PDB file of N, CA and C in Angstrom:
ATOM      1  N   UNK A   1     -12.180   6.583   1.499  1.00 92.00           N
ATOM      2  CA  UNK A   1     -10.867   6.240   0.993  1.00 92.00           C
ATOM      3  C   UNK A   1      -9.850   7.241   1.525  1.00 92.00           C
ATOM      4  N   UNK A   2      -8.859   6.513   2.012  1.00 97.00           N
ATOM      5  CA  UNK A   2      -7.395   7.562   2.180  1.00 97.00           C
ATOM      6  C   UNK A   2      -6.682   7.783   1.350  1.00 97.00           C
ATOM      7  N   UNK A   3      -5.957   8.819   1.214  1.00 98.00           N
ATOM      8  CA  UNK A   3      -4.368   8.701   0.314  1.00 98.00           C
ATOM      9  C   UNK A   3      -3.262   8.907   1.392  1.00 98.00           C
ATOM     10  N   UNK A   4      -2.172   8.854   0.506  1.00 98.00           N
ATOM     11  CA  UNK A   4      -0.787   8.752   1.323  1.00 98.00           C
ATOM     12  C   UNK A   4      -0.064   8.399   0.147  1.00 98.00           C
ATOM     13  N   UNK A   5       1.445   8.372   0.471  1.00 98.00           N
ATOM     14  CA  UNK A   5       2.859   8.238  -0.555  1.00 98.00           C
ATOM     15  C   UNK A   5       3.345   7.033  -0.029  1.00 98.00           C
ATOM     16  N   UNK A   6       3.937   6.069  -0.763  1.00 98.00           N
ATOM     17  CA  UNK A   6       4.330   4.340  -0.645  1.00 98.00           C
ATOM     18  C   UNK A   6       5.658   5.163  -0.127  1.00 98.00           C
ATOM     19  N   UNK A   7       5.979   4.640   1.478  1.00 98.00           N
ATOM     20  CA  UNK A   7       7.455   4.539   1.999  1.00 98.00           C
ATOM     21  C   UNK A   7       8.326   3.951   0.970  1.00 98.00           C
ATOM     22  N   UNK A   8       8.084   2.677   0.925  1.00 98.00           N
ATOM     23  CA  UNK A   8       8.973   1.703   0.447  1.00 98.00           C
ATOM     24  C   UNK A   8       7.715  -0.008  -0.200  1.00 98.00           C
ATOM     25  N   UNK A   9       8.350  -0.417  -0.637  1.00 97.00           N
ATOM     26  CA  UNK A   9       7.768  -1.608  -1.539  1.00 97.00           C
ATOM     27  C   UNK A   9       8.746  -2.394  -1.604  1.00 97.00           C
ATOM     28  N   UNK A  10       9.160  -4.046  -1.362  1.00 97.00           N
ATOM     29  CA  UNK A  10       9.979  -4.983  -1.707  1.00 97.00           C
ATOM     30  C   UNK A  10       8.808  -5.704  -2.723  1.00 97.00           C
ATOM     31  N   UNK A  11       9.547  -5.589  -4.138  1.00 94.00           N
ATOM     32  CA  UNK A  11       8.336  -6.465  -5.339  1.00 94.00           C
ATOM     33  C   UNK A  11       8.431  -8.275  -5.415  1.00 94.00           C
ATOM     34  N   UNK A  12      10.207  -8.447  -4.291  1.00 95.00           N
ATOM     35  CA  UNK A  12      10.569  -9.595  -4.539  1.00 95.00           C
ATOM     36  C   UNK A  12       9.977 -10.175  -3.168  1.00 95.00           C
ATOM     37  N   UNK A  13       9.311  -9.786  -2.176  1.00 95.00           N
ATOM     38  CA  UNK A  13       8.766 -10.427  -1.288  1.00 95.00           C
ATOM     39  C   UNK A  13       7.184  -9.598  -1.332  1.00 95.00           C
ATOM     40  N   UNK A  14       6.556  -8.696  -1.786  1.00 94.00           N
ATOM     41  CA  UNK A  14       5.245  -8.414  -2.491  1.00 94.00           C
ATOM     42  C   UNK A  14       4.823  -7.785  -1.329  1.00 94.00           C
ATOM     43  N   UNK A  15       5.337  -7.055  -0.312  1.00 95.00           N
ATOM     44  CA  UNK A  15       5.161  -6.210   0.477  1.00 95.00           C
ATOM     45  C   UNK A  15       5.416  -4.965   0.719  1.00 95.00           C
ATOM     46  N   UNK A  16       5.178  -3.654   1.826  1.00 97.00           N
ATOM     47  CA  UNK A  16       5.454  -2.724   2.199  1.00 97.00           C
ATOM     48  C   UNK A  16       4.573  -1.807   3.051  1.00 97.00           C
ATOM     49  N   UNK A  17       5.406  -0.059   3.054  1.00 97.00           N
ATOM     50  CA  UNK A  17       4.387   0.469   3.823  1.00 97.00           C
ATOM     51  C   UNK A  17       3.774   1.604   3.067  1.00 97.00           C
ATOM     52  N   UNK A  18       2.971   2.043   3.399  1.00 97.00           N
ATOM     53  CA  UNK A  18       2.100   3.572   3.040  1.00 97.00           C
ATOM     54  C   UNK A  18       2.494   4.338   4.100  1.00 97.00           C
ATOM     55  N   UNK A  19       2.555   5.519   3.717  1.00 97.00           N
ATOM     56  CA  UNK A  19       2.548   7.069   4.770  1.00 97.00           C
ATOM     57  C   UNK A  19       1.282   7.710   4.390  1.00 97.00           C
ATOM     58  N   UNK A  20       0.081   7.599   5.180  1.00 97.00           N
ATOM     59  CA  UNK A  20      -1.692   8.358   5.176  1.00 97.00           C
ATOM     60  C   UNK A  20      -1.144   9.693   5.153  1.00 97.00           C
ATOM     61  N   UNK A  21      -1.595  10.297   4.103  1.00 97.00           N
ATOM     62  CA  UNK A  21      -1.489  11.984   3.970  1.00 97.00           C
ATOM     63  C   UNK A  21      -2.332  12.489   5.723  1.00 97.00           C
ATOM     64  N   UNK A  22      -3.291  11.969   6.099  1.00 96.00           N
ATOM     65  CA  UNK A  22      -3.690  12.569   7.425  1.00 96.00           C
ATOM     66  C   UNK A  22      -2.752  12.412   8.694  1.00 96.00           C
ATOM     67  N   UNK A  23      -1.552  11.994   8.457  1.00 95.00           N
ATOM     68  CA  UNK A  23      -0.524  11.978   9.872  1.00 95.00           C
ATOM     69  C   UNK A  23      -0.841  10.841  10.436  1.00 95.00           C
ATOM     70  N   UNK A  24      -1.643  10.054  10.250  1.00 92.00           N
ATOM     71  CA  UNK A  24      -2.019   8.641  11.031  1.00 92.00           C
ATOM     72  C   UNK A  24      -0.626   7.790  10.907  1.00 92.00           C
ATOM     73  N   UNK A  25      -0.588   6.624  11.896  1.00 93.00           N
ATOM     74  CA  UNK A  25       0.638   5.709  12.030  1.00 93.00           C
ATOM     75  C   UNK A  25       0.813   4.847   9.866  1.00 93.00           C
ATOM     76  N   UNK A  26       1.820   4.526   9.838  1.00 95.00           N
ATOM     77  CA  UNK A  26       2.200   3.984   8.482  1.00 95.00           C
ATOM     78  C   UNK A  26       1.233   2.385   8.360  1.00 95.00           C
ATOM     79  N   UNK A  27       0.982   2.200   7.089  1.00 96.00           N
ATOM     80  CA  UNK A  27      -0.220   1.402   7.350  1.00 96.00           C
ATOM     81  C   UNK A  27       0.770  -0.071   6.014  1.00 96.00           C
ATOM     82  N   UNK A  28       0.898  -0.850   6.251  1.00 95.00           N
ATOM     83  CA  UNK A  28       1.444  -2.052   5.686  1.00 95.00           C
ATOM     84  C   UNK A  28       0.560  -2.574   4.868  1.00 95.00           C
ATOM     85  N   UNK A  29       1.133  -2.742   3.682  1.00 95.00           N
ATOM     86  CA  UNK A  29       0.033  -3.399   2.569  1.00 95.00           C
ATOM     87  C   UNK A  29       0.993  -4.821   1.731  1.00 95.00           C
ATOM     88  N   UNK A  30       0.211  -5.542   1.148  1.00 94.00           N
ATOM     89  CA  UNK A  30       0.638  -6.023   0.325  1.00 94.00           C
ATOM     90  C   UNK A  30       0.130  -6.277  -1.087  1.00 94.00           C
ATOM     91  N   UNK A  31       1.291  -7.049  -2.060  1.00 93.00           N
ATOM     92  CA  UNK A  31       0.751  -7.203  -3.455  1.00 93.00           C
ATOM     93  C   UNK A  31      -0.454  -7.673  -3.711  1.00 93.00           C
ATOM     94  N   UNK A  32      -1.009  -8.246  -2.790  1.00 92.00           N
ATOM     95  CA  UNK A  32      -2.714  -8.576  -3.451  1.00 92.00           C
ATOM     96  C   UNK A  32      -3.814  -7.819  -3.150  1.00 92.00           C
ATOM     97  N   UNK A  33      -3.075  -6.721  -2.251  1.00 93.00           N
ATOM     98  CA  UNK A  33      -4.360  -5.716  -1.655  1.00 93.00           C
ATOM     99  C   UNK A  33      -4.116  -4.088  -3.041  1.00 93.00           C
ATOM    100  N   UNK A  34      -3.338  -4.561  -4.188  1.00 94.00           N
ATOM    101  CA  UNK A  34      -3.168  -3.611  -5.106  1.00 94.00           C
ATOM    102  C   UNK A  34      -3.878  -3.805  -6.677  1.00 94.00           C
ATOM    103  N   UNK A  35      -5.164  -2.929  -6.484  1.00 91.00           N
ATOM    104  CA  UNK A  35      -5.883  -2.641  -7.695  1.00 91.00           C
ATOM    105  C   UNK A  35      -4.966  -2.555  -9.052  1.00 91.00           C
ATOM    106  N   UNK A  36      -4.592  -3.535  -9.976  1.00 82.00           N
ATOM    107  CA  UNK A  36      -3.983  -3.418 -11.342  1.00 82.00           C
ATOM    108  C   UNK A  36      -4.428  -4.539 -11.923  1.00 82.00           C
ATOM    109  N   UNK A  37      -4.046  -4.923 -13.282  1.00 75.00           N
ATOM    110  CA  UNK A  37      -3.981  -5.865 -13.817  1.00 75.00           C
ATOM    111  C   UNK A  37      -2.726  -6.273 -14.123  1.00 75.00           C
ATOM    112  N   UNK A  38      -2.554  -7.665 -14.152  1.00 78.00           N
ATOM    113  CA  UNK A  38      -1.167  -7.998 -14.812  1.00 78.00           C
ATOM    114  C   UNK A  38      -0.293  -7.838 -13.308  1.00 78.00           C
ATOM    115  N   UNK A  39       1.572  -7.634 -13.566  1.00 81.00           N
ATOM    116  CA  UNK A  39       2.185  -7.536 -12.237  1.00 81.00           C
ATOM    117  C   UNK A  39       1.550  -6.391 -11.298  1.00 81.00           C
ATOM    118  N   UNK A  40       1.359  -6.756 -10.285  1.00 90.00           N
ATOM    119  CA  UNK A  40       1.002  -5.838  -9.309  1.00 90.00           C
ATOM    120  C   UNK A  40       2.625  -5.635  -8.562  1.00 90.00           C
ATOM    121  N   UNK A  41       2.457  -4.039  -8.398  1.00 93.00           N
ATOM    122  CA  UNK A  41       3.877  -3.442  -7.447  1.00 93.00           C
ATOM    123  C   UNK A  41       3.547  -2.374  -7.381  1.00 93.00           C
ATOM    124  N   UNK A  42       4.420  -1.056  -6.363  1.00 96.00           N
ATOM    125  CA  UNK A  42       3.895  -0.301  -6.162  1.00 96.00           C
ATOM    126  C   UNK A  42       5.579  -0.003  -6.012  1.00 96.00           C
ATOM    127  N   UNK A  43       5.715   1.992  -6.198  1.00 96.00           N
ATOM    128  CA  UNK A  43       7.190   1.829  -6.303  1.00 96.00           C
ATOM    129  C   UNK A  43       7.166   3.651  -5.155  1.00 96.00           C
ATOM    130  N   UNK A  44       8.620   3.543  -4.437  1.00 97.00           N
ATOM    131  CA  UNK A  44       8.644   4.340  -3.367  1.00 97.00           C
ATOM    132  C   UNK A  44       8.249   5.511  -4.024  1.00 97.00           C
ATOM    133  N   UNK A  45       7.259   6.878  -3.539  1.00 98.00           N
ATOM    134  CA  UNK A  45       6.784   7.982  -3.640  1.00 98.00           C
ATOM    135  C   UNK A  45       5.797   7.652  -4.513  1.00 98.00           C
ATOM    136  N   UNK A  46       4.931   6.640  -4.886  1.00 97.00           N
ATOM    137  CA  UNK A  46       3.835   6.756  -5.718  1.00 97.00           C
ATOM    138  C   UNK A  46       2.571   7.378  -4.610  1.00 97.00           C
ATOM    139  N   UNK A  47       1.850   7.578  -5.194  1.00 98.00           N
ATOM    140  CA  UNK A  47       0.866   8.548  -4.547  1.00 98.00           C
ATOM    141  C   UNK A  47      -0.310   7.371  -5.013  1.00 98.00           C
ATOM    142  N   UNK A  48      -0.955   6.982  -3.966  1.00 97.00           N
ATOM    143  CA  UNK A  48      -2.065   6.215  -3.578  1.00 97.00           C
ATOM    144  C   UNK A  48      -3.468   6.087  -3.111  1.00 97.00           C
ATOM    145  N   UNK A  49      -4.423   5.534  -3.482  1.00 97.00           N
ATOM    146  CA  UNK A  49      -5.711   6.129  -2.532  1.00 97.00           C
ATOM    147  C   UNK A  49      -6.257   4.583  -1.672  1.00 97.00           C
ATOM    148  N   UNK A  50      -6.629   4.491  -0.630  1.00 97.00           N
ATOM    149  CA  UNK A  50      -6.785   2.896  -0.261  1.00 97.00           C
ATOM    150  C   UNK A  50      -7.583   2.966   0.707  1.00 97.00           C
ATOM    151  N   UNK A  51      -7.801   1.835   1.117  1.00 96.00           N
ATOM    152  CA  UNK A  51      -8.853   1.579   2.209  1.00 96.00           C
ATOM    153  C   UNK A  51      -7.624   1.011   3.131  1.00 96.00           C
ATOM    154  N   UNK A  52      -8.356   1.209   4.672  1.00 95.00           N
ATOM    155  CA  UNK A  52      -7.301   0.286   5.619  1.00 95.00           C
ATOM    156  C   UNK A  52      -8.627  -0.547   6.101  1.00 95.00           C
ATOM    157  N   UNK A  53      -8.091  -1.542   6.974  1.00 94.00           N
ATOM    158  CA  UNK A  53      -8.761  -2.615   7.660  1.00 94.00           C
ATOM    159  C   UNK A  53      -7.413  -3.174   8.624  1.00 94.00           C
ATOM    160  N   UNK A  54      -8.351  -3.686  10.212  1.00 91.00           N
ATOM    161  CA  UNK A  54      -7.400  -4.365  11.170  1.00 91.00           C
ATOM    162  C   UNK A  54      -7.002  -5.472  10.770  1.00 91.00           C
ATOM    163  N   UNK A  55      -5.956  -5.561  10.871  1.00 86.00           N
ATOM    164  CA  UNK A  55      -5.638  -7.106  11.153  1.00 86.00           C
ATOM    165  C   UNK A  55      -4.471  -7.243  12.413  1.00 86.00           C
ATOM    166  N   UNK A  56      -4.101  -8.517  12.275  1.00 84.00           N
ATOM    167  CA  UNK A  56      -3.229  -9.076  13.401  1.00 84.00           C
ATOM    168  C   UNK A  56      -1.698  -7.941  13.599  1.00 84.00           C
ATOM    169  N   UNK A  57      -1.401  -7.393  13.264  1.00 78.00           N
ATOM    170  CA  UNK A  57      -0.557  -6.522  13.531  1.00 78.00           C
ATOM    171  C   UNK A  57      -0.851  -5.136  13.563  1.00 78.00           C
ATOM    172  N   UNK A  58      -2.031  -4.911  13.514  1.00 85.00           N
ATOM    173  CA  UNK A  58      -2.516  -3.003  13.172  1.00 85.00           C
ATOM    174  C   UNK A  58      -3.105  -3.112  12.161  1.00 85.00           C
ATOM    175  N   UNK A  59      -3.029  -1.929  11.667  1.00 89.00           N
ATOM    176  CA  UNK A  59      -3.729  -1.453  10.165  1.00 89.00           C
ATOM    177  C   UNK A  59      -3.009  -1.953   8.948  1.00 89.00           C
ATOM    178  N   UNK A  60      -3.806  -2.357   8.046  1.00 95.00           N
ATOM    179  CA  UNK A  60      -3.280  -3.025   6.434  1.00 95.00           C
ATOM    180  C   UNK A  60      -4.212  -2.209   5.894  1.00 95.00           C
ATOM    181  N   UNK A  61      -3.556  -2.196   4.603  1.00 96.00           N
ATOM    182  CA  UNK A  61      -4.071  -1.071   2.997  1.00 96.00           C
ATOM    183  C   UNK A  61      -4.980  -2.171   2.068  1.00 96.00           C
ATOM    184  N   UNK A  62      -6.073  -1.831   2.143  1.00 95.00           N
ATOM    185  CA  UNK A  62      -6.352  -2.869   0.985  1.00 95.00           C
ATOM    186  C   UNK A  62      -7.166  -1.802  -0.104  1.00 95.00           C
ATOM    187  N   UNK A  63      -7.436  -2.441  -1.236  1.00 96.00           N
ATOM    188  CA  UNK A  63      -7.769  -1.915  -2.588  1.00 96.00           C
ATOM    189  C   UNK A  63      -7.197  -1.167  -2.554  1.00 96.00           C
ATOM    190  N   UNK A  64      -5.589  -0.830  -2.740  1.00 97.00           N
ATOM    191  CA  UNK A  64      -4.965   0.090  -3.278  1.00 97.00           C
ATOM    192  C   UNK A  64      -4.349   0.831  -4.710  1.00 97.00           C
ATOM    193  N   UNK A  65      -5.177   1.463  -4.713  1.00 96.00           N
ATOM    194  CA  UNK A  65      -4.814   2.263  -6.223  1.00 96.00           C
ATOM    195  C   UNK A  65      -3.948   3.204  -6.475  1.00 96.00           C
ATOM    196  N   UNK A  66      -2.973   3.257  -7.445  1.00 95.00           N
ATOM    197  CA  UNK A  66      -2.144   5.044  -7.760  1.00 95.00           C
ATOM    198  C   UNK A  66      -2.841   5.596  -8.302  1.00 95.00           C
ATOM    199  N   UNK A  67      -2.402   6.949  -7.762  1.00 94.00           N
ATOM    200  CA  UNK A  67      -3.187   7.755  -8.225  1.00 94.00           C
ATOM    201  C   UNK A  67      -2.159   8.892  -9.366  1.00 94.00           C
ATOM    202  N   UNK A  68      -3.138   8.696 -10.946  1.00 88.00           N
ATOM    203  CA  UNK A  68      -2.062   9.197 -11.771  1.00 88.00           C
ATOM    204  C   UNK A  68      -1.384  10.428 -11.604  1.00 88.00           C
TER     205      UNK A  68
END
């Protein structure tokens, strides 16, 4: 698992990016790749731990959790 701090989050289109605490490129996630119950969102400077995986544009965040 990685961590990193949420750049930014749009909750009204259920997207955004992560910044990987290891200096790696910013990794794009969205609302269904976020561990919660109920509304899922994620809000700028939350501190995160996640998995990445390829897809069609680079790296995506999936199972992403805050970390309290």
């Amino acid at each position: 698992m990685a961590t990193g701090v949420v750049k930014w989050f749009n909750p009204e289109k259920g997207f955004g990016i992560i910044t990987p605490d290891d200096g790696s490129p910013d990794v794009f996630t969205e609302f269904t790749a976020i561990n919660a119950t109920g509304y899922r969102t994620l809000h700028e400077n939350d501190r995160v731990e996640f998995e990445t995986e390829s897809c069609a544009h680079g790296l995506r965040a999936r199972k992403v959790t805050v970390i309290p």
